[in-house]
């Protein structure tokens, strides 16, 4: 629910409205801009008569939001959210962000080689899984805790920021301590206990779309993080399950303008998991930029054929460098800086 205040409403009237919201067991979210003051309301208000607010002094109008998501909704945030990943900004009006790296960290030589290559090509954030949510328990599960030392070494050598996935409460605490951004993977998009923990973390969160999640479900999952006080959430489209079987998943690029319309949160695209095939990654990455994404996340490997996970969708370094060279051209064509 949104309570629009009159343009001449005073601070005391705003406080009285917030107090009434709290009295009803709901949470007020005052949203101030130069042109208007709005109080967003969250909580269980089904059946509540909007007249309880419209009768209050200073109130101009009360609107019900039909969407299931609230804090992620554009109406709940006057400006587009810009997420700060240790100084690298992601969102509207910012430079396009490239996140790149291997599916998994495997060894020091591998991580160092890829780090230097992606940095030279213009990536601001390095990716690389330490805790891998693999389909089979008999496949490589990641370097786990041992990978953080490697991450620190690469950070001090290259200045790259790091995003890596947390799969449970324990790994989330470690990722929060050692990385710059916490990735919540597709398989955990509706792990509500984990989302709440990510909402209490002091680092930004990259929330991947579940492989069969609707946009409503994805944005409502983001609400779990936002409602715990962490406003720094970036959404990541990574492909969904459809009947199409020429690719690993179906990359849903139409979700990018839909997110932009419905939400204030930044959105990036991962064409690696979205297609599963390295030759399809560069065209879909460029298409994501053209569609208005705030960044891309791609898998790159110095020896993809020997990769311990997702080799088939990992770009060769030369392929990544060539793709990164073309991104600014597309970004400029759609009025975006790189
Ligand atoms: C990943 O980014 O390494 C990953 C496992 O992605 P997703 O959660 O999108 O499958
Ligand atoms: Mn992967």
Coordinates of N, CA and C and ligand atoms in Angstrom, one line a residue, residues 103 127 132 248 273 299 309-310 313, ligand 2:
X103 N 34.0 -20.6 -13.7 CA 32.9 -21.1 -13.0 C 33.3 -21.4 -11.6
X127 N 34.5 -13.1 -10.9 CA 33.6 -14.1 -10.3 C 34.4 -15.4 -10.2
X132 N 30.3 -24.9 -4.6 CA 29.6 -25.1 -5.9 C 28.4 -26.0 -5.6
X248 N 21.3 -24.7 -23.0 CA 21.1 -25.3 -21.7 C 19.9 -24.8 -20.9
X273 N 25.5 -19.3 -18.2 CA 24.5 -20.3 -17.7 C 23.2 -20.2 -18.6
X299 N 31.4 -16.5 -17.8 CA 32.5 -17.4 -17.4 C 33.6 -17.5 -18.4
X309 N 34.4 -27.4 -14.0 CA 32.9 -27.2 -14.1 C 32.6 -26.2 -15.2
X310 N 31.6 -26.5 -15.9 CA 31.0 -25.6 -17.0 C 32.0 -25.2 -18.0
X313 N 30.7 -23.9 -21.6 CA 30.1 -22.5 -21.7 C 31.1 -21.5 -21.3
Ligands
LIG2 MN1 29.0 -22.2 -13.8

